[in-house]
Amino acid sequence: MSTVLIDKTLSYLPVPADFIEREQLMKYIDGIFNCGADYIEINTSIIDLLENVDLSEKYILRIKSLADLKMCLDYDFAYVVLPIALAPFYSKLSLRHNIIAEIHADEYSVLSYLLTLKESSRFNNISMIRLTGNIATGAESAASFMKWYRRNLHIPVDICPLNTMLSGSGDAIAFYRENADAITLSFGSNHYYTAFEDFLINRQILNRSFMPQEVISALCSASLAFMKIFSSLPCGMERIAAKDNAAMAPVFDIEKGILYRPFKPSQKKNKSEENVIERQIRTIGLEREIEDAIIDMLKKTNFGFYQNIIKRNIID
């Protein structure tokens, strides 16, 4: 059985509904689906922007308040996500929706949480369990956990690995290889959640294979739409540009919840005419005309850092 991929970016990042056009939002959503996401998780604030979209097949609603509970009774979704703290509502909601019970845990507490839920009368009201946190510390730990889970619980499990220890992408790939039922990621996430694009890129690298051209195109399309909606460069795409550079310590903007990654010049300047972005694209293995087209597109759309940083010779 293949692992389902869920992107949760639109469930927690504030989308300025009064300033974002529906067409731009749909371009972003289409790009995420084309990248390989099976479901997109949303919150109630953008439901109006999705008018006439069938939400019952590929959309998951995140419920955080009583107002969200009331609204979800007016729509059909593939799933609804509720934290375990809202378990008293599972019984009623299960009559209309498939419920994902979200548990925040780590490798030391997760078994206790799961066994407690298993013994609860509300266990039969849920369709999937989402485990958010640092559930494993490597491939062996992930394999051991999944072996235990399959022996003790029959319900599908969704792993949402955090990137607080900068190991989220590796953890996601480890659980993906252990055939977890679902993996929840977040396109563009720069710290707390694991970036969807990071997972896709690193999975391809570990498989030692070229990324399909249609996925590359989808990543570029989703990235451009992401920048227009959130005015920020997706973290995973930023790291492609920064791969060969020594990075300074990250800077946190606590009020905005944003992680900035400043750069510092390398000790030896590369005299090559191509910069790091162009060299990275050349390694993908596409035809030269396609590579030139991608580079030209990045320059014309001002890929956030592209113009300003290149002018200062920081990347090179």
mmCIF file of C-alpha atoms in Angstrom:
data_model
loop_
_atom_site.group_PDB
_atom_site.id
_atom_site.type_symbol
_atom_site.label_atom_id
_atom_site.label_comp_id
_atom_site.label_asym_id
_atom_site.label_seq_id
_atom_site.Cartn_x
_atom_site.Cartn_y
_atom_site.Cartn_z
ATOM 1 C CA MET A 1 0.000 0.000 0.000
ATOM 2 C CA SER A 2 1.389 3.424 -0.985
ATOM 3 C CA THR A 3 1.848 6.186 1.545
ATOM 4 C CA VAL A 4 -0.534 9.128 1.281
ATOM 5 C CA LEU A 5 1.058 12.600 1.308
ATOM 6 C CA ILE A 6 -0.774 15.477 3.025
ATOM 7 C CA ASP A 7 0.201 19.142 2.809
ATOM 8 C CA LYS A 8 -1.000 21.244 5.741
ATOM 9 C CA THR A 9 0.350 24.695 4.855
ATOM 10 C CA LEU A 10 -3.085 26.238 4.318
ATOM 11 C CA SER A 11 -4.292 24.978 7.690
ATOM 12 C CA TYR A 12 -2.095 27.244 9.837
ATOM 13 C CA LEU A 13 -0.427 29.981 7.776
ATOM 14 C CA PRO A 14 -2.567 33.131 7.639
ATOM 15 C CA VAL A 15 -3.921 33.637 4.117
ATOM 16 C CA PRO A 16 -4.953 37.277 3.534
ATOM 17 C CA ALA A 17 -8.347 36.417 2.049
ATOM 18 C CA ASP A 18 -9.168 40.084 1.397
ATOM 19 C CA PHE A 19 -6.067 40.596 -0.748
ATOM 20 C CA ILE A 20 -5.470 37.212 -2.408
ATOM 21 C CA GLU A 21 -7.321 36.396 -5.595
ATOM 22 C CA ARG A 22 -9.000 33.020 -5.808
ATOM 23 C CA GLU A 23 -7.175 32.295 -9.067
ATOM 24 C CA GLN A 24 -3.793 32.707 -7.370
ATOM 25 C CA LEU A 25 -4.802 30.426 -4.516
ATOM 26 C CA MET A 26 -5.990 27.767 -6.964
ATOM 27 C CA LYS A 27 -2.666 27.957 -8.832
ATOM 28 C CA TYR A 28 -0.899 27.234 -5.557
ATOM 29 C CA ILE A 29 -3.250 24.365 -4.723
ATOM 30 C CA ASP A 30 -2.903 22.854 -8.203
ATOM 31 C CA GLY A 31 0.878 23.106 -7.880
ATOM 32 C CA ILE A 32 0.808 21.251 -4.560
ATOM 33 C CA PHE A 33 -1.325 18.468 -5.991
ATOM 34 C CA ASN A 34 0.968 18.236 -9.037
ATOM 35 C CA CYS A 35 3.959 17.932 -6.684
ATOM 36 C CA GLY A 36 2.432 14.703 -5.400
ATOM 37 C CA ALA A 37 0.163 15.663 -2.503
ATOM 38 C CA ASP A 38 -2.899 13.452 -2.155
ATOM 39 C CA TYR A 39 -4.713 15.766 0.263
ATOM 40 C CA ILE A 40 -4.513 19.431 1.229
ATOM 41 C CA GLU A 41 -5.378 20.471 4.757
ATOM 42 C CA ILE A 42 -7.125 23.829 5.160
ATOM 43 C CA ASN A 43 -8.700 25.959 7.885
ATOM 44 C CA THR A 44 -12.095 27.637 7.875
ATOM 45 C CA SER A 45 -10.730 31.071 6.933
ATOM 46 C CA ILE A 46 -10.249 30.152 3.260
ATOM 47 C CA ILE A 47 -13.399 28.118 2.649
ATOM 48 C CA ASP A 48 -15.065 31.107 0.973
ATOM 49 C CA LEU A 49 -12.188 31.280 -1.517
ATOM 50 C CA LEU A 50 -12.852 27.658 -2.471
ATOM 51 C CA GLU A 51 -16.426 28.222 -3.561
ATOM 52 C CA ASN A 52 -17.624 25.610 -6.097
ATOM 53 C CA VAL A 53 -14.665 23.336 -5.264
ATOM 54 C CA ASP A 54 -15.555 19.791 -4.215
ATOM 55 C CA LEU A 55 -14.046 19.571 -0.735
ATOM 56 C CA SER A 56 -15.179 16.021 -0.080
ATOM 57 C CA GLU A 57 -12.476 14.236 -2.062
ATOM 58 C CA LYS A 58 -9.069 15.779 -1.418
ATOM 59 C CA TYR A 59 -9.501 18.379 1.321
ATOM 60 C CA ILE A 60 -9.023 18.006 5.067
ATOM 61 C CA LEU A 61 -10.413 20.590 7.489
ATOM 62 C CA ARG A 62 -8.418 21.485 10.588
ATOM 63 C CA ILE A 63 -10.683 22.225 13.559
ATOM 64 C CA LYS A 64 -9.318 24.422 16.338
ATOM 65 C CA SER A 65 -12.372 26.036 17.896
ATOM 66 C CA LEU A 66 -16.084 25.662 18.553
ATOM 67 C CA ALA A 67 -16.773 27.996 15.617
ATOM 68 C CA ASP A 68 -14.845 25.601 13.360
ATOM 69 C CA LEU A 69 -16.921 22.713 14.713
ATOM 70 C CA LYS A 70 -20.123 24.488 13.793
ATOM 71 C CA MET A 71 -18.939 25.370 10.294
ATOM 72 C CA CYS A 72 -17.750 21.851 9.470
ATOM 73 C CA LEU A 73 -21.338 20.618 9.808
ATOM 74 C CA ASP A 74 -22.236 22.657 6.711
ATOM 75 C CA TYR A 75 -19.646 21.081 4.396
ATOM 76 C CA ASP A 76 -18.354 17.685 3.379
ATOM 77 C CA PHE A 77 -14.627 16.986 3.678
ATOM 78 C CA ALA A 78 -12.476 13.931 3.079
ATOM 79 C CA TYR A 79 -11.369 14.170 6.734
ATOM 80 C CA VAL A 80 -11.468 16.586 9.640
ATOM 81 C CA VAL A 81 -8.514 16.925 12.032
ATOM 82 C CA LEU A 82 -9.145 17.442 15.734
ATOM 83 C CA PRO A 83 -6.560 17.472 18.523
ATOM 84 C CA ILE A 84 -7.052 14.841 21.173
ATOM 85 C CA ALA A 85 -8.180 17.612 23.551
ATOM 86 C CA LEU A 86 -11.412 17.832 21.541
ATOM 87 C CA ALA A 87 -12.094 14.106 21.869
ATOM 88 C CA PRO A 88 -15.550 14.686 23.478
ATOM 89 C CA PHE A 89 -16.745 15.849 20.041
ATOM 90 C CA TYR A 90 -15.498 12.766 18.175
ATOM 91 C CA SER A 91 -18.690 10.781 18.619
ATOM 92 C CA LYS A 92 -21.028 13.377 17.122
ATOM 93 C CA LEU A 93 -18.704 14.413 14.300
ATOM 94 C CA SER A 94 -18.025 10.813 13.268
ATOM 95 C CA LEU A 95 -21.657 10.564 12.120
ATOM 96 C CA ARG A 96 -20.798 12.932 9.252
ATOM 97 C CA HIS A 97 -17.012 13.055 8.868
ATOM 98 C CA ASN A 98 -13.962 10.829 8.915
ATOM 99 C CA ILE A 99 -11.937 11.972 11.912
ATOM 100 C CA ILE A 100 -8.163 12.256 12.233
ATOM 101 C CA ALA A 101 -7.224 12.369 15.927
ATOM 102 C CA GLU A 102 -4.082 14.470 16.352
ATOM 103 C CA ILE A 103 -1.670 13.647 19.155
ATOM 104 C CA HIS A 104 1.410 15.738 19.974
ATOM 105 C CA ALA A 105 4.048 13.392 21.348
ATOM 106 C CA ASP A 106 7.700 12.390 21.216
ATOM 107 C CA GLU A 107 9.479 9.043 21.127
ATOM 108 C CA TYR A 108 9.219 8.715 24.914
ATOM 109 C CA SER A 109 5.526 9.487 25.359
ATOM 110 C CA VAL A 110 3.964 8.264 22.114
ATOM 111 C CA LEU A 111 3.332 4.660 23.200
ATOM 112 C CA SER A 112 1.584 5.784 26.361
ATOM 113 C CA TYR A 113 -0.667 8.156 24.408
ATOM 114 C CA LEU A 114 -1.563 5.467 21.890
ATOM 115 C CA LEU A 115 -2.362 2.799 24.470
ATOM 116 C CA THR A 116 -4.517 5.265 26.401
ATOM 117 C CA LEU A 117 -6.438 6.176 23.264
ATOM 118 C CA LYS A 118 -6.844 2.523 22.358
ATOM 119 C CA GLU A 119 -8.581 1.866 25.673
ATOM 120 C CA SER A 120 -10.844 4.900 25.269
ATOM 121 C CA SER A 121 -14.462 4.520 24.187
ATOM 122 C CA ARG A 122 -13.820 7.198 21.556
ATOM 123 C CA PHE A 123 -11.261 5.040 19.740
ATOM 124 C CA ASN A 124 -13.981 3.580 17.524
ATOM 125 C CA ASN A 125 -15.045 7.048 16.370
ATOM 126 C CA ILE A 126 -11.801 7.917 14.591
ATOM 127 C CA SER A 127 -10.563 6.943 11.118
ATOM 128 C CA MET A 128 -6.873 7.808 11.484
ATOM 129 C CA ILE A 129 -4.342 8.829 14.140
ATOM 130 C CA ARG A 130 -1.931 11.664 13.418
ATOM 131 C CA LEU A 131 1.262 11.735 15.451
ATOM 132 C CA THR A 132 2.864 15.177 15.458
ATOM 133 C CA GLY A 133 6.325 15.496 16.957
ATOM 134 C CA ASN A 134 9.750 13.864 16.971
ATOM 135 C CA ILE A 135 8.481 10.294 17.021
ATOM 136 C CA ALA A 136 11.722 8.699 15.831
ATOM 137 C CA THR A 137 15.432 9.464 15.956
ATOM 138 C CA GLY A 138 16.443 7.693 12.766
ATOM 139 C CA ALA A 139 15.618 4.895 10.361
ATOM 140 C CA GLU A 140 15.991 2.130 12.957
ATOM 141 C CA SER A 141 13.802 3.969 15.441
ATOM 142 C CA ALA A 142 11.124 4.535 12.788
ATOM 143 C CA ALA A 143 11.207 0.879 11.793
ATOM 144 C CA SER A 144 10.923 -0.243 15.414
ATOM 145 C CA PHE A 145 7.991 2.074 16.068
ATOM 146 C CA MET A 146 6.092 1.017 12.950
ATOM 147 C CA LYS A 147 6.606 -2.648 13.830
ATOM 148 C CA TRP A 148 5.138 -2.022 17.295
ATOM 149 C CA TYR A 149 2.276 0.001 15.874
ATOM 150 C CA ARG A 150 1.237 -2.677 13.386
ATOM 151 C CA ARG A 151 1.217 -5.278 16.165
ATOM 152 C CA ASN A 152 -0.897 -3.216 18.561
ATOM 153 C CA LEU A 153 -3.228 -0.991 16.534
ATOM 154 C CA HIS A 154 -5.235 -1.607 13.401
ATOM 155 C CA ILE A 155 -6.157 1.997 12.569
ATOM 156 C CA PRO A 156 -4.162 3.932 9.882
ATOM 157 C CA VAL A 157 -1.399 6.187 11.184
ATOM 158 C CA ASP A 158 -0.375 9.588 9.850
ATOM 159 C CA ILE A 159 3.098 10.848 10.777
ATOM 160 C CA CYS A 160 3.657 14.616 10.952
ATOM 161 C CA PRO A 161 7.387 14.934 11.759
ATOM 162 C CA LEU A 162 8.523 18.235 13.223
ATOM 163 C CA ASN A 163 11.707 19.902 12.080
ATOM 164 C CA THR A 164 12.597 21.437 15.442
ATOM 165 C CA MET A 165 15.726 19.270 15.552
ATOM 166 C CA LEU A 166 16.436 19.893 11.842
ATOM 167 C CA SER A 167 15.778 16.202 11.182
ATOM 168 C CA GLY A 168 12.219 16.422 9.861
ATOM 169 C CA SER A 169 12.964 15.509 6.257
ATOM 170 C CA GLY A 170 15.021 12.464 7.267
ATOM 171 C CA ASP A 171 12.307 11.341 9.689
ATOM 172 C CA ALA A 172 9.642 11.747 7.010
ATOM 173 C CA ILE A 173 11.633 9.659 4.551
ATOM 174 C CA ALA A 174 12.279 6.996 7.206
ATOM 175 C CA PHE A 175 8.547 6.611 7.913
ATOM 176 C CA TYR A 176 7.786 6.768 4.186
ATOM 177 C CA ARG A 177 10.108 3.825 3.633
ATOM 178 C CA GLU A 178 8.375 1.967 6.478
ATOM 179 C CA ASN A 179 5.048 2.377 4.652
ATOM 180 C CA ALA A 180 3.338 4.667 7.127
ATOM 181 C CA ASP A 181 -0.232 5.162 5.962
ATOM 182 C CA ALA A 182 0.217 8.922 5.618
ATOM 183 C CA ILE A 183 2.904 11.593 5.963
ATOM 184 C CA THR A 184 1.891 15.192 6.713
ATOM 185 C CA LEU A 185 4.232 17.954 5.545
ATOM 186 C CA SER A 186 4.100 21.697 4.937
ATOM 187 C CA PHE A 187 5.207 23.336 1.703
ATOM 188 C CA GLY A 188 7.491 26.264 2.380
ATOM 189 C CA SER A 189 7.881 25.557 6.098
ATOM 190 C CA ASN A 190 11.161 26.925 7.400
ATOM 191 C CA HIS A 191 11.411 25.563 10.913
ATOM 192 C CA TYR A 192 8.578 23.978 12.886
ATOM 193 C CA TYR A 193 6.995 21.633 10.369
ATOM 194 C CA THR A 194 8.875 19.652 7.732
ATOM 195 C CA ALA A 195 8.936 21.271 4.301
ATOM 196 C CA PHE A 196 7.124 19.309 1.597
ATOM 197 C CA GLU A 197 9.635 20.423 -1.044
ATOM 198 C CA ASP A 198 12.534 19.341 1.200
ATOM 199 C CA PHE A 199 11.020 15.881 1.473
ATOM 200 C CA LEU A 200 10.546 15.575 -2.304
ATOM 201 C CA ILE A 201 14.073 16.744 -3.131
ATOM 202 C CA ASN A 202 15.812 14.607 -0.497
ATOM 203 C CA ARG A 203 13.736 11.547 -1.358
ATOM 204 C CA GLN A 204 14.881 11.853 -4.953
ATOM 205 C CA ILE A 205 18.503 12.277 -3.913
ATOM 206 C CA LEU A 206 18.380 9.193 -1.676
ATOM 207 C CA ASN A 207 16.814 7.212 -4.510
ATOM 208 C CA ARG A 208 19.734 8.324 -6.699
ATOM 209 C CA SER A 209 17.405 9.247 -9.525
ATOM 210 C CA PHE A 210 16.482 12.359 -11.460
ATOM 211 C CA MET A 211 13.361 14.188 -10.405
ATOM 212 C CA PRO A 212 10.654 13.898 -13.089
ATOM 213 C CA GLN A 213 10.365 17.003 -15.215
ATOM 214 C CA GLU A 214 6.679 17.425 -14.364
ATOM 215 C CA VAL A 215 7.513 17.498 -10.632
ATOM 216 C CA ILE A 216 10.216 20.123 -11.182
ATOM 217 C CA SER A 217 7.700 22.201 -13.106
ATOM 218 C CA ALA A 218 5.138 21.767 -10.317
ATOM 219 C CA LEU A 219 7.689 22.790 -7.656
ATOM 220 C CA CYS A 220 8.490 25.973 -9.566
ATOM 221 C CA SER A 221 4.816 26.754 -10.112
ATOM 222 C CA ALA A 222 3.906 26.124 -6.459
ATOM 223 C CA SER A 223 6.907 28.170 -5.300
ATOM 224 C CA LEU A 224 5.950 31.179 -7.398
ATOM 225 C CA ALA A 225 2.353 31.031 -6.155
ATOM 226 C CA PHE A 226 3.605 30.598 -2.566
ATOM 227 C CA MET A 227 5.715 33.752 -2.842
ATOM 228 C CA LYS A 228 2.797 35.784 -4.174
ATOM 229 C CA ILE A 229 0.472 34.597 -1.404
ATOM 230 C CA PHE A 230 2.833 34.663 1.582
ATOM 231 C CA SER A 231 5.541 37.096 0.363
ATOM 232 C CA SER A 232 8.205 34.588 1.346
ATOM 233 C CA LEU A 233 10.480 32.154 -0.453
ATOM 234 C CA PRO A 234 9.786 28.456 0.257
ATOM 235 C CA CYS A 235 12.500 27.234 2.588
ATOM 236 C CA GLY A 236 13.370 24.095 0.633
ATOM 237 C CA MET A 237 13.899 26.038 -2.579
ATOM 238 C CA GLU A 238 16.054 28.542 -0.688
ATOM 239 C CA ARG A 239 18.357 25.778 0.506
ATOM 240 C CA ILE A 240 18.987 24.676 -3.067
ATOM 241 C CA ALA A 241 20.487 28.093 -3.736
ATOM 242 C CA ALA A 242 22.411 28.056 -0.465
ATOM 243 C CA LYS A 243 23.737 24.521 -0.754
ATOM 244 C CA ASP A 244 27.334 25.455 -1.517
ATOM 245 C CA ASN A 245 27.492 28.411 0.843
ATOM 246 C CA ALA A 246 28.533 28.650 4.448
ATOM 247 C CA ALA A 247 25.397 29.876 6.224
ATOM 248 C CA MET A 248 25.389 32.089 9.264
ATOM 249 C CA ALA A 249 23.310 31.190 12.295
ATOM 250 C CA PRO A 250 19.558 31.550 11.606
ATOM 251 C CA VAL A 251 17.730 34.578 12.926
ATOM 252 C CA PHE A 252 14.239 34.193 14.410
ATOM 253 C CA ASP A 253 11.505 36.813 14.179
ATOM 254 C CA ILE A 254 9.445 35.723 17.190
ATOM 255 C CA GLU A 255 6.517 38.063 16.499
ATOM 256 C CA LYS A 256 6.047 36.858 12.921
ATOM 257 C CA GLY A 257 7.175 33.288 13.546
ATOM 258 C CA ILE A 258 9.653 33.437 10.660
ATOM 259 C CA LEU A 259 13.128 31.954 10.419
ATOM 260 C CA TYR A 260 15.595 34.025 8.376
ATOM 261 C CA ARG A 261 18.725 32.418 6.956
ATOM 262 C CA PRO A 262 21.371 35.116 6.312
ATOM 263 C CA PHE A 263 24.394 34.382 4.173
ATOM 264 C CA LYS A 264 28.072 35.202 4.474
ATOM 265 C CA PRO A 265 30.659 35.227 1.683
ATOM 266 C CA SER A 266 32.737 32.137 1.053
ATOM 267 C CA GLN A 267 36.455 32.408 1.688
ATOM 268 C CA LYS A 268 37.354 31.759 -1.938
ATOM 269 C CA LYS A 269 35.319 33.366 -4.651
ATOM 270 C CA ASN A 270 34.289 31.093 -7.493
ATOM 271 C CA LYS A 271 35.417 32.636 -10.752
ATOM 272 C CA SER A 272 32.868 30.696 -12.810
ATOM 273 C CA GLU A 273 30.459 32.879 -14.773
ATOM 274 C CA GLU A 274 27.490 30.800 -13.538
ATOM 275 C CA ASN A 275 26.179 31.301 -10.016
ATOM 276 C CA VAL A 276 25.113 28.551 -7.620
ATOM 277 C CA ILE A 277 21.474 28.608 -8.708
ATOM 278 C CA GLU A 278 22.417 28.072 -12.343
ATOM 279 C CA ARG A 279 24.988 25.400 -11.541
ATOM 280 C CA GLN A 280 22.420 23.518 -9.436
ATOM 281 C CA ILE A 281 19.882 23.582 -12.260
ATOM 282 C CA ARG A 282 22.541 22.321 -14.701
ATOM 283 C CA THR A 283 22.953 19.185 -12.558
ATOM 284 C CA ILE A 284 19.301 18.133 -12.890
ATOM 285 C CA GLY A 285 19.919 16.455 -16.243
ATOM 286 C CA LEU A 286 17.413 18.329 -18.423
ATOM 287 C CA GLU A 287 17.973 19.449 -21.990
ATOM 288 C CA ARG A 288 19.933 22.694 -22.298
ATOM 289 C CA GLU A 289 16.971 24.631 -23.700
ATOM 290 C CA ILE A 290 14.792 23.630 -20.726
ATOM 291 C CA GLU A 291 17.563 24.558 -18.260
ATOM 292 C CA ASP A 292 17.933 27.982 -19.913
ATOM 293 C CA ALA A 293 14.164 28.496 -19.794
ATOM 294 C CA ILE A 294 14.027 27.725 -16.046
ATOM 295 C CA ILE A 295 16.925 30.086 -15.305
ATOM 296 C CA ASP A 296 15.348 32.816 -17.415
ATOM 297 C CA MET A 297 12.015 32.343 -15.612
ATOM 298 C CA LEU A 298 13.689 32.693 -12.207
ATOM 299 C CA LYS A 299 15.397 35.914 -13.261
ATOM 300 C CA LYS A 300 12.231 37.446 -14.690
ATOM 301 C CA THR A 301 10.108 36.597 -11.667
ATOM 302 C CA ASN A 302 12.800 37.782 -9.207
ATOM 303 C CA PHE A 303 13.156 34.620 -7.156
ATOM 304 C CA GLY A 304 13.215 36.556 -3.893
ATOM 305 C CA PHE A 305 16.900 36.503 -3.221
ATOM 306 C CA TYR A 306 18.059 36.075 -6.827
ATOM 307 C CA GLN A 307 18.636 39.641 -8.024
ATOM 308 C CA ASN A 308 19.736 41.277 -4.794
ATOM 309 C CA ILE A 309 22.082 38.551 -3.573
ATOM 310 C CA ILE A 310 23.691 37.961 -6.970
ATOM 311 C CA LYS A 311 24.445 41.704 -7.244
ATOM 312 C CA ARG A 312 26.285 41.574 -3.919
ATOM 313 C CA ASN A 313 28.284 38.505 -5.063
ATOM 314 C CA ILE A 314 27.265 36.657 -1.894
ATOM 315 C CA ILE A 315 26.176 33.426 -3.527
ATOM 316 C CA ASP A 316 29.184 33.154 -5.784
#
